[in-house]
PDB file of C-alpha atoms in Angstrom:
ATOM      1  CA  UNK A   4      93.150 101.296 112.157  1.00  0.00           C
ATOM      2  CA  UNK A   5      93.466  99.012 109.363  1.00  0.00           C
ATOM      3  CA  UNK A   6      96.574  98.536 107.250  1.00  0.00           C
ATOM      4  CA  UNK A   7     100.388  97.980 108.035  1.00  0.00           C
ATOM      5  CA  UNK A   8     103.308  98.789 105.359  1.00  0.00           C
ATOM      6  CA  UNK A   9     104.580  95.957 103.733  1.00  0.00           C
ATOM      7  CA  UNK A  10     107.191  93.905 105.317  1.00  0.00           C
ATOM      8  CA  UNK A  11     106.658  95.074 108.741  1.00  0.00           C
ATOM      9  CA  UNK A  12     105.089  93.333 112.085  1.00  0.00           C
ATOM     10  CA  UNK A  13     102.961  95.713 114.249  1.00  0.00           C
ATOM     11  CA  UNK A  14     100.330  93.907 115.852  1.00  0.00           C
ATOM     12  CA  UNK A  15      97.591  95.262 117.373  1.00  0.00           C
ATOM     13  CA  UNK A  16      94.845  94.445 119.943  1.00  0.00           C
ATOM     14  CA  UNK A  17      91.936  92.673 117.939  1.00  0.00           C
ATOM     15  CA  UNK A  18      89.403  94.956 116.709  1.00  0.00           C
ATOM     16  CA  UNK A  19      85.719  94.173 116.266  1.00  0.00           C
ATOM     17  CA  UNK A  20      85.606  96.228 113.444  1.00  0.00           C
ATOM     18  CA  UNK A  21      87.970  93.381 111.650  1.00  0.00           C
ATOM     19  CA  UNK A  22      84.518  91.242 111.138  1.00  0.00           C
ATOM     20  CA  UNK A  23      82.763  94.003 109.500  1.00  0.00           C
ATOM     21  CA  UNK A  24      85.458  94.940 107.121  1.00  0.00           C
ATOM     22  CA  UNK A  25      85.534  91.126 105.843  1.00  0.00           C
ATOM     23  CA  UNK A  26      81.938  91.282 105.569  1.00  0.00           C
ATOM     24  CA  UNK A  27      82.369  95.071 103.337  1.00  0.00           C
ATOM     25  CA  UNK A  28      85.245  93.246 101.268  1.00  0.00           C
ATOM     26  CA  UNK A  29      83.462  89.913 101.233  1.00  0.00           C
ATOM     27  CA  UNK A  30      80.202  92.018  98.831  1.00  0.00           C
ATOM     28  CA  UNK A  31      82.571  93.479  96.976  1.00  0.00           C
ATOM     29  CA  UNK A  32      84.498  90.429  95.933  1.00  0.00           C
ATOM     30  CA  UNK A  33      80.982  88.780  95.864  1.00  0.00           C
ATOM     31  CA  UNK A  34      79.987  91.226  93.866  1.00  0.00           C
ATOM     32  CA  UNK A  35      82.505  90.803  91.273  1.00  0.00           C
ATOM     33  CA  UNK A  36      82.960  87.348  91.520  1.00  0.00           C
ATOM     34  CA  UNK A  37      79.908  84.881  92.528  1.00  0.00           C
ATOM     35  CA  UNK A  38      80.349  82.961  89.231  1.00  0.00           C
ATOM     36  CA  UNK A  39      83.726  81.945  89.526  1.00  0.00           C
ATOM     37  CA  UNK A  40      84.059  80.726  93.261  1.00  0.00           C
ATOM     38  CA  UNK A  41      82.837  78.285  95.513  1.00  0.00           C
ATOM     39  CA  UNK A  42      82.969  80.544  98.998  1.00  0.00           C
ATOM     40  CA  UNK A  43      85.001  83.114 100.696  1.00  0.00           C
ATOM     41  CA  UNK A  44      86.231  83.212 104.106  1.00  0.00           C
ATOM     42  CA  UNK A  45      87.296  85.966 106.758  1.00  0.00           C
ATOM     43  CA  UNK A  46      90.836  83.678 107.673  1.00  0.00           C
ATOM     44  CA  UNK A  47      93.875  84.935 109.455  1.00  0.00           C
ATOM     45  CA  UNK A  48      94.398  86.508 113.144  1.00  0.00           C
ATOM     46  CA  UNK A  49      91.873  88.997 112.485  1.00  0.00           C
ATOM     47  CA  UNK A  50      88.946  86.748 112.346  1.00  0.00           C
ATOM     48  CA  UNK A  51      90.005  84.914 115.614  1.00  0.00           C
ATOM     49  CA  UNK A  52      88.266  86.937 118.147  1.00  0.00           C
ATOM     50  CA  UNK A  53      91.234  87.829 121.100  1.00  0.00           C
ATOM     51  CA  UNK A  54      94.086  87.253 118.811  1.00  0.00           C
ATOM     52  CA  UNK A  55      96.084  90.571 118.563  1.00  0.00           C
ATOM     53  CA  UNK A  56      97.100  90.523 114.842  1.00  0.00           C
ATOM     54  CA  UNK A  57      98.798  92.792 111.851  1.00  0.00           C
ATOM     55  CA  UNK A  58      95.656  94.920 111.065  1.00  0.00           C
ATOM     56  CA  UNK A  59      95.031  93.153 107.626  1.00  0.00           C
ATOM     57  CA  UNK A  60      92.417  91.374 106.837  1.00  0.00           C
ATOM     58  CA  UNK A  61      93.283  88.161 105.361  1.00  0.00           C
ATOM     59  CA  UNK A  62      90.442  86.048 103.090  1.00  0.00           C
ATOM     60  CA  UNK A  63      90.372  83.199 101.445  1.00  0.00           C
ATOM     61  CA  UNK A  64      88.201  82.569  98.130  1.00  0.00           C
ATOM     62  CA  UNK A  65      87.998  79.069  96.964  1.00  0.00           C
ATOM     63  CA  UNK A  66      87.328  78.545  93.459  1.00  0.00           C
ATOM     64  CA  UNK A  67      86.754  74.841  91.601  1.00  0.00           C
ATOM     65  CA  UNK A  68      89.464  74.734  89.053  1.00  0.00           C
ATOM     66  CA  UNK A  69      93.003  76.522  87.571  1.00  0.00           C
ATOM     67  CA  UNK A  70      90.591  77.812  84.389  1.00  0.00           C
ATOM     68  CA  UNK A  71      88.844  79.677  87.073  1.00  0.00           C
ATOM     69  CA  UNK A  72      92.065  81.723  88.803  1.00  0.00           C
ATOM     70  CA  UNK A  73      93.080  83.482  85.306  1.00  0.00           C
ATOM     71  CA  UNK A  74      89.262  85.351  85.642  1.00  0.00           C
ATOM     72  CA  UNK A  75      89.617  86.238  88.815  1.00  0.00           C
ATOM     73  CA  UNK A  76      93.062  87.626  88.594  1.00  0.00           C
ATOM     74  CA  UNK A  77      91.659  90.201  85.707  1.00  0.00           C
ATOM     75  CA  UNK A  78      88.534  90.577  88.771  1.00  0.00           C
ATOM     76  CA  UNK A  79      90.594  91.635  91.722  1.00  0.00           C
ATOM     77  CA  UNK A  80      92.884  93.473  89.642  1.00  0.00           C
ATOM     78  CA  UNK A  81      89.717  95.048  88.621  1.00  0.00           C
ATOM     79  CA  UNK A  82      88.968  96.539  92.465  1.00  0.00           C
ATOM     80  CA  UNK A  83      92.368  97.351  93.403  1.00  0.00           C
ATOM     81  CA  UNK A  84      94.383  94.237  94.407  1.00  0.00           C
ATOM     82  CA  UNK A  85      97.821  93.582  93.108  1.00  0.00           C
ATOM     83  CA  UNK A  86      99.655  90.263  92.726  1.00  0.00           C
ATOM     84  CA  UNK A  87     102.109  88.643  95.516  1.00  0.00           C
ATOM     85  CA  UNK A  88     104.854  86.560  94.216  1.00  0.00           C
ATOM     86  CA  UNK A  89     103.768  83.178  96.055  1.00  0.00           C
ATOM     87  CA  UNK A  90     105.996  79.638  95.816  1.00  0.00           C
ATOM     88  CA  UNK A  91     103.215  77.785  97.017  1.00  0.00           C
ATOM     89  CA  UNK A  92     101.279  75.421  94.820  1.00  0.00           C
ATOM     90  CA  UNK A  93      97.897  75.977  94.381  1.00  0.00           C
ATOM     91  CA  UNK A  94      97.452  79.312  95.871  1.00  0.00           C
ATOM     92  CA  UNK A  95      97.522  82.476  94.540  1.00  0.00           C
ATOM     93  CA  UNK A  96      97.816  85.572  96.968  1.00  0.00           C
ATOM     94  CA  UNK A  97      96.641  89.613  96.373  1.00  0.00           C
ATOM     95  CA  UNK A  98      96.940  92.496  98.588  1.00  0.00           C
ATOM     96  CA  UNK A  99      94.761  95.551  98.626  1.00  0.00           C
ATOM     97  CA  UNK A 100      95.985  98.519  99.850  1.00  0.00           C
ATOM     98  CA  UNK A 101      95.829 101.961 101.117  1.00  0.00           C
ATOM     99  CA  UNK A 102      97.939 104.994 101.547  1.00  0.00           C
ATOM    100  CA  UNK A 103     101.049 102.243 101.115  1.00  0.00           C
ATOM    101  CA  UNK A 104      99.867 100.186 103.651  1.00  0.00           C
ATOM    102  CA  UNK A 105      98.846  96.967 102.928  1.00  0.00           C
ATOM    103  CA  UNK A 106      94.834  96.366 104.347  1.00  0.00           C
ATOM    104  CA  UNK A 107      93.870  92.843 102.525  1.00  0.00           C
ATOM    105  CA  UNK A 108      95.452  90.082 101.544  1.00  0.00           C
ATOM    106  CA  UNK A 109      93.198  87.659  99.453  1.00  0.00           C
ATOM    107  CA  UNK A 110      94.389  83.665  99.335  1.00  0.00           C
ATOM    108  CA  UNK A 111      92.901  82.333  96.309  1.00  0.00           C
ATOM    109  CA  UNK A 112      92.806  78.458  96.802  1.00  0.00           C
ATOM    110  CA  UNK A 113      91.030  75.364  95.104  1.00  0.00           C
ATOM    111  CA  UNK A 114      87.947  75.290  97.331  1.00  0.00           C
ATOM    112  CA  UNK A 115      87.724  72.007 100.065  1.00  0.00           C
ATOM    113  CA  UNK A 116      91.263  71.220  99.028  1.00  0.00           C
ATOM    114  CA  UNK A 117      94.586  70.493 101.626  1.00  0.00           C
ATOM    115  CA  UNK A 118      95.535  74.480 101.786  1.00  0.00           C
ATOM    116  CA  UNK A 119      91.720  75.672 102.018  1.00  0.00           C
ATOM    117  CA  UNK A 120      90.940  73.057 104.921  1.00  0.00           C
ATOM    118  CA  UNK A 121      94.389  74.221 106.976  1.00  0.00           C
ATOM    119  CA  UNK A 122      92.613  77.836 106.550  1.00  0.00           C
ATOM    120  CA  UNK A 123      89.630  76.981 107.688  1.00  0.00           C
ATOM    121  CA  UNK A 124      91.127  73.945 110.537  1.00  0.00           C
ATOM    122  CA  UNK A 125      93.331  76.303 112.152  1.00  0.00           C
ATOM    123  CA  UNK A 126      90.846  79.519 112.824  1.00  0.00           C
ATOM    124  CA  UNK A 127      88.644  77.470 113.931  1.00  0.00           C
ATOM    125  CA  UNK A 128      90.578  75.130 116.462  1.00  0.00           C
ATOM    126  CA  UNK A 129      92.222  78.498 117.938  1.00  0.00           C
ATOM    127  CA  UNK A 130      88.902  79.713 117.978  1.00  0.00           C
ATOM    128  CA  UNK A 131      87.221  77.288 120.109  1.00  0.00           C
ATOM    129  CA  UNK A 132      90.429  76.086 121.876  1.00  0.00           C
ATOM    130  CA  UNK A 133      91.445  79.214 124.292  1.00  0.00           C
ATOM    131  CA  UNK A 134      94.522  77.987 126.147  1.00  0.00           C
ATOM    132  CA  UNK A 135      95.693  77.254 122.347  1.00  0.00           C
ATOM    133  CA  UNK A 136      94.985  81.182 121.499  1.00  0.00           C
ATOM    134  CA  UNK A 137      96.859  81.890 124.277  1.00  0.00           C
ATOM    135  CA  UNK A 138      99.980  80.928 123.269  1.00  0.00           C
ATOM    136  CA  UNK A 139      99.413  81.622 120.097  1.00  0.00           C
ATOM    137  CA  UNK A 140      99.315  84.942 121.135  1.00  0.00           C
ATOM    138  CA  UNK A 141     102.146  85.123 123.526  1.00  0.00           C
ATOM    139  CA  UNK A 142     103.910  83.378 120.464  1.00  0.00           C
ATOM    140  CA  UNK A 143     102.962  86.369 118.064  1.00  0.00           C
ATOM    141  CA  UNK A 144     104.068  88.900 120.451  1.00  0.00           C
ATOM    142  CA  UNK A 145     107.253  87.455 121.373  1.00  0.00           C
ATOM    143  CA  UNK A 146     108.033  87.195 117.512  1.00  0.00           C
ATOM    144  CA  UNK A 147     106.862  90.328 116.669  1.00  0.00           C
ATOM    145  CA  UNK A 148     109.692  92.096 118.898  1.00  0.00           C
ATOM    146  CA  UNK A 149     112.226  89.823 117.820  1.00  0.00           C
ATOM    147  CA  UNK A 150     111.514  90.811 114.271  1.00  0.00           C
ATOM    148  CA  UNK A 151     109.763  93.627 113.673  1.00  0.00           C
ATOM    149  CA  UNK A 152     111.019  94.839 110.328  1.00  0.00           C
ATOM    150  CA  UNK A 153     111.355  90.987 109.167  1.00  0.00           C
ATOM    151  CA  UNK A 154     107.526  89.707 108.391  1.00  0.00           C
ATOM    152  CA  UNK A 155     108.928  86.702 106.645  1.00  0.00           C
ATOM    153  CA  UNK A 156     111.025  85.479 109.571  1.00  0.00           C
ATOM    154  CA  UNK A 157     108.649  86.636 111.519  1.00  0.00           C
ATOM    155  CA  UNK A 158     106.151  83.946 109.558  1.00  0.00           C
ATOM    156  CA  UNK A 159     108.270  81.106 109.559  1.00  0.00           C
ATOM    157  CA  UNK A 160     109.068  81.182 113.061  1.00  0.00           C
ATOM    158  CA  UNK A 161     105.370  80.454 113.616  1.00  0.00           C
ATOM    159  CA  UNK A 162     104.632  77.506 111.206  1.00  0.00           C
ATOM    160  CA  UNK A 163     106.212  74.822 113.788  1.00  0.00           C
ATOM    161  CA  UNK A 164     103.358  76.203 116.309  1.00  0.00           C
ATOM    162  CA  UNK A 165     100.323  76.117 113.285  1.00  0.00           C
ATOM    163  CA  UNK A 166     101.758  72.910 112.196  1.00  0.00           C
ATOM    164  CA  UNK A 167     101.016  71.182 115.936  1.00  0.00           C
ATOM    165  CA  UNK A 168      97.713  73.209 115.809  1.00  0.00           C
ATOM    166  CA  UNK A 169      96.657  71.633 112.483  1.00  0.00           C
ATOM    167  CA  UNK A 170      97.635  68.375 113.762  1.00  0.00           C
ATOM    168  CA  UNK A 171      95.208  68.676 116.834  1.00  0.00           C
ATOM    169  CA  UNK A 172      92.916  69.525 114.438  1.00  0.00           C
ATOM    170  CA  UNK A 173      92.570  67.281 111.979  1.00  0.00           C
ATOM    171  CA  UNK A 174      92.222  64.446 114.819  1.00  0.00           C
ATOM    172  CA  UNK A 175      88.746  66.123 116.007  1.00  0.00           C
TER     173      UNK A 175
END
């Protein structure tokens, strides 16, 4: 099942039919917008194979400049996806969804810069580092029944554990 309503924290066991949903949404957004970005990536829990997760898919699209995010905002808009008031420089965030659930989440970052890399550093350390998914995990679900109605508490009780992570990481 894909989709979760917005502001809550159900997670559920990870699906392999998270990869091919990316890849569906990844054509689309190809699709729509292969002149404007530099590369899109399946990013979140959901693309970390073992990880339960909030059944969203998360993806990030890099693009090369500001000029470009203003086009791509018509784009999405275009397919479905709605703005998410974001206070983080540099990044611009969309959800799709369906039957009021939220299903996607795009991340819409300059391409090879700091918040693209901790995307990309992050899946990939927790995917090749499994004591590390481990706890992520027992981290997640420890959270997630602390705050279960709370998704942004929920959040920032996790960065001190994907700061450490992205520390390891950028030492490899």
């Amino acid at each position: 099942m894909l989709g979760l309503e917005r502001g809550l924290v159900k997670l559920e066991p990870y699906n392999d039919k998270w990869s091919k949903l990316f890849d569906e949404e990844r054509e689309l957004l190809s699709s729509q917008l292969k002149e404007l970005i530099m590369a899109i990536e399946h990013v979140g829990s959901t693309s970390i194979e073992g990880v339960f997760a909030k059944p969203i898919i998360d993806i990030a699209i890099g693009f090369s400049s500001l000029d470009r995010v203003i086009k791509i905002r018509e784009k999405v808009k275009g397919i479905g996806y709605f703005e998410v008031p974001v206070n983080i420089d540099g990044k611009h965030v969309f959800a799709k969804s369906k039957e009021n659930k939220i299903t996607h989440f795009l991340h819409i970052i300059t391409y090879n810069q700091n918040l693209w890399r901790d995307q990309i550093y992050f899946r990939d350390y927790l995917r090749s580092f499994p004591d590390s998914k481990l706890e992520y995990v027992k981290l997640k679900e420890e959270l997630a029944k602390k705050y279960p109605n709370d998704v942004i508490s929920y959040t920032n009780e996790k960065n001190k554990f994907v700061d450490s992570i992205l520390k390891k990481a950028k030492k490899l």
